């Protein structure tokens, strides 16, 4: 079902309406209509928002709520709702005719023909209707296009009529503030009371999707989008959709994993419908403006005027003028909306696409029959990698291609998923990417946000969410860097080269970076211990763990992690008995702090059993793994990877003990 507010009932529109800021805007419109019914006050409204931002929904609800005022005999009001697409309005005269026809339709009156009547005759007819039955509230979308077709003379006549008769109250919308609305010598400069519709954040989107799911009877979906995982997925996708309600409404129809084929088809249909709109808008731009939009679309990160000028091989002055028009008059670009830009020299502004989905026109053009990247990104961020892997193969060759690419994963998406708290995949972020992010955060701690702004937008926004509202907070920066370092330790753990055998100085650089974090957050002490273990430097690791225990406490979770690493280091260096001793002491503390069924506690038991096997105590190792298997099946389930690994370890030890048939 295509989402179209103009064909939905009043009750459905109310059920799907979310956002306290929009409720205030709607109430203001109703209050202005109420004031116009009882006085000569005429406060005309202009709603400004991008395509799909909810303007039509607001106007439809205003139409119905003001209709409730119309039924009150003490209110003298009438309504006229013009078509959303003003294709047939080519002049001021035709605009007035459409208002008259809309008024007749709304009141249930017999339609009349206004063909052949000039604007003065139609003005007089509307004035008489207003005198007889009250102020006419006119609901008109895309008023920027209508003003453009009127021309200066038509605009002057319209402004004069509104000021001299008080017959009409305008509730209008526009995607951009065109020159007819911003030019100081324009008849409608400063005329409207303007309300900007901000994009939805993930919480408001969750409210809307819950309402859509409940209205459709999809209780499982409604429950899902309220969960932390649901919110995290919405947050991850927001940077792709731009937070527009109409796009979220599209998602509301295909949220469950079983609907992957439907999701791909819905996205392809939605993007296919958007492409002609964006192409038409792009065609109205100058060649330089089109190149700027294309450069921003391909960069996938905000750019300054100087950066754009270098990319386009043009002067900063020329590019600045074009960007200014794209921002203020065309609505294609906007200054990067982030707290980071507050830390930059005011003369340097970072710009990005106002509508991230506009990238689709360039991706469609470049796809040449291959899967479109934006659709693949949606699937990667919406579904868990394991979910994609178990979907039944689609009979549709196109959808199968999307499944294949989405299942492959990539470093940037994996990093974003980790930041957003989404389930991890088997992929790990590239160390080079993690190092670049850590260096950007280190620069931020020194007051320089630009390296972070120059990262891919998805990674930068995920890091910003982790940082919180104050990007200068040293403790927040330190905690975010700790998160990055832990991801790097995981990436090292999955690399083929053992830490202590690394030929380059990569680990040393991470160790040096960890020492810098110590000053901003106590968790930095645990990092230095972990990296010391990664280098195989036992003395440095032991010293760092003592510092960690002194600052955080011996039983702090971070200290326990560091103690686990040094116990493993002891085992790898041949001190197996000491490793077993350290793990046994650690187990007691983890049971006391985390509980007997915590995954880390179970992992410690697994480590003890493994090193018992390495020390030659095979029968005791089998005994401990067998007990552990029962607990992991109970806590994690029979199909969890840790449970399966435990079964594998038991079988391996049975073979080593000579029980080959049982193995």
JSON list of C-alpha atoms in Angstrom, two decimals, residues 2-5 16 18 22 47-58 84 141-142 173-176 197-201 204-205 208 212 241-251 270 273-274 277-278 354-357:
[
{"chain": "A", "resi": 2, "resn": "UNK", "atom": "CA", "xyz": [1.41, 3.38, -0.94]},
{"chain": "A", "resi": 3, "resn": "UNK", "atom": "CA", "xyz": [1.32, 5.86, 1.91]},
{"chain": "A", "resi": 4, "resn": "UNK", "atom": "CA", "xyz": [-0.83, 8.85, 0.92]},
{"chain": "A", "resi": 5, "resn": "UNK", "atom": "CA", "xyz": [-2.38, 11.01, 3.70]},
{"chain": "A", "resi": 16, "resn": "UNK", "atom": "CA", "xyz": [-0.45, 7.57, 12.95]},
{"chain": "A", "resi": 18, "resn": "UNK", "atom": "CA", "xyz": [3.42, 11.32, 16.32]},
{"chain": "A", "resi": 22, "resn": "UNK", "atom": "CA", "xyz": [4.25, 18.57, 15.28]},
{"chain": "A", "resi": 47, "resn": "UNK", "atom": "CA", "xyz": [5.03, 24.53, 6.53]},
{"chain": "A", "resi": 48, "resn": "UNK", "atom": "CA", "xyz": [8.56, 23.91, 5.27]},
{"chain": "A", "resi": 49, "resn": "UNK", "atom": "CA", "xyz": [9.92, 20.38, 4.94]},
{"chain": "A", "resi": 50, "resn": "UNK", "atom": "CA", "xyz": [11.63, 18.08, 2.50]},
{"chain": "A", "resi": 51, "resn": "UNK", "atom": "CA", "xyz": [9.78, 15.60, 0.35]},
{"chain": "A", "resi": 52, "resn": "UNK", "atom": "CA", "xyz": [8.27, 12.95, 2.61]},
{"chain": "A", "resi": 53, "resn": "UNK", "atom": "CA", "xyz": [8.73, 15.00, 5.80]},
{"chain": "A", "resi": 54, "resn": "UNK", "atom": "CA", "xyz": [5.05, 14.82, 6.79]},
{"chain": "A", "resi": 55, "resn": "UNK", "atom": "CA", "xyz": [3.69, 18.07, 5.36]},
{"chain": "A", "resi": 56, "resn": "UNK", "atom": "CA", "xyz": [0.74, 16.34, 3.69]},
{"chain": "A", "resi": 57, "resn": "UNK", "atom": "CA", "xyz": [-0.09, 14.49, 6.90]},
{"chain": "A", "resi": 58, "resn": "UNK", "atom": "CA", "xyz": [-0.12, 17.75, 8.86]},
{"chain": "A", "resi": 84, "resn": "UNK", "atom": "CA", "xyz": [-1.29, 18.16, -3.86]},
{"chain": "A", "resi": 141, "resn": "UNK", "atom": "CA", "xyz": [0.69, 22.31, -1.02]},
{"chain": "A", "resi": 142, "resn": "UNK", "atom": "CA", "xyz": [3.77, 23.18, -3.08]},
{"chain": "A", "resi": 173, "resn": "UNK", "atom": "CA", "xyz": [3.48, 23.99, 2.42]},
{"chain": "A", "resi": 174, "resn": "UNK", "atom": "CA", "xyz": [6.71, 23.98, 0.44]},
{"chain": "A", "resi": 175, "resn": "UNK", "atom": "CA", "xyz": [9.78, 21.79, 0.14]},
{"chain": "A", "resi": 176, "resn": "UNK", "atom": "CA", "xyz": [12.11, 24.80, -0.11]},
{"chain": "A", "resi": 197, "resn": "UNK", "atom": "CA", "xyz": [9.37, 20.23, 10.01]},
{"chain": "A", "resi": 198, "resn": "UNK", "atom": "CA", "xyz": [12.45, 18.56, 11.43]},
{"chain": "A", "resi": 199, "resn": "UNK", "atom": "CA", "xyz": [13.25, 14.98, 10.36]},
{"chain": "A", "resi": 200, "resn": "UNK", "atom": "CA", "xyz": [12.26, 12.20, 12.76]},
{"chain": "A", "resi": 201, "resn": "UNK", "atom": "CA", "xyz": [14.82, 10.83, 15.16]},
{"chain": "A", "resi": 204, "resn": "UNK", "atom": "CA", "xyz": [9.82, 9.30, 16.99]},
{"chain": "A", "resi": 205, "resn": "UNK", "atom": "CA", "xyz": [10.25, 6.89, 14.07]},
{"chain": "A", "resi": 208, "resn": "UNK", "atom": "CA", "xyz": [5.28, 5.99, 14.11]},
{"chain": "A", "resi": 212, "resn": "UNK", "atom": "CA", "xyz": [1.51, 1.68, 11.71]},
{"chain": "A", "resi": 241, "resn": "UNK", "atom": "CA", "xyz": [16.80, 7.56, 4.85]},
{"chain": "A", "resi": 242, "resn": "UNK", "atom": "CA", "xyz": [17.38, 11.03, 6.26]},
{"chain": "A", "resi": 243, "resn": "UNK", "atom": "CA", "xyz": [14.69, 10.61, 8.92]},
{"chain": "A", "resi": 244, "resn": "UNK", "atom": "CA", "xyz": [11.77, 11.33, 6.60]},
{"chain": "A", "resi": 245, "resn": "UNK", "atom": "CA", "xyz": [8.40, 10.02, 7.90]},
{"chain": "A", "resi": 246, "resn": "UNK", "atom": "CA", "xyz": [7.25, 8.81, 4.48]},
{"chain": "A", "resi": 247, "resn": "UNK", "atom": "CA", "xyz": [10.30, 6.57, 4.24]},
{"chain": "A", "resi": 248, "resn": "UNK", "atom": "CA", "xyz": [9.64, 5.24, 7.73]},
{"chain": "A", "resi": 249, "resn": "UNK", "atom": "CA", "xyz": [6.04, 4.60, 6.73]},
{"chain": "A", "resi": 250, "resn": "UNK", "atom": "CA", "xyz": [7.40, 2.45, 3.89]},
{"chain": "A", "resi": 251, "resn": "UNK", "atom": "CA", "xyz": [9.51, 0.50, 6.40]},
{"chain": "A", "resi": 270, "resn": "UNK", "atom": "CA", "xyz": [10.12, 3.35, -3.64]},
{"chain": "A", "resi": 273, "resn": "UNK", "atom": "CA", "xyz": [9.39, 6.32, -7.86]},
{"chain": "A", "resi": 274, "resn": "UNK", "atom": "CA", "xyz": [11.78, 8.80, -6.25]},
{"chain": "A", "resi": 277, "resn": "UNK", "atom": "CA", "xyz": [11.41, 13.34, -9.00]},
{"chain": "A", "resi": 278, "resn": "UNK", "atom": "CA", "xyz": [15.10, 13.83, -8.14]},
{"chain": "A", "resi": 354, "resn": "UNK", "atom": "CA", "xyz": [19.91, 17.70, 2.55]},
{"chain": "A", "resi": 355, "resn": "UNK", "atom": "CA", "xyz": [18.27, 14.46, 1.41]},
{"chain": "A", "resi": 356, "resn": "UNK", "atom": "CA", "xyz": [20.60, 11.43, 1.64]},
{"chain": "A", "resi": 357, "resn": "UNK", "atom": "CA", "xyz": [18.23, 9.46, -0.61]}
]
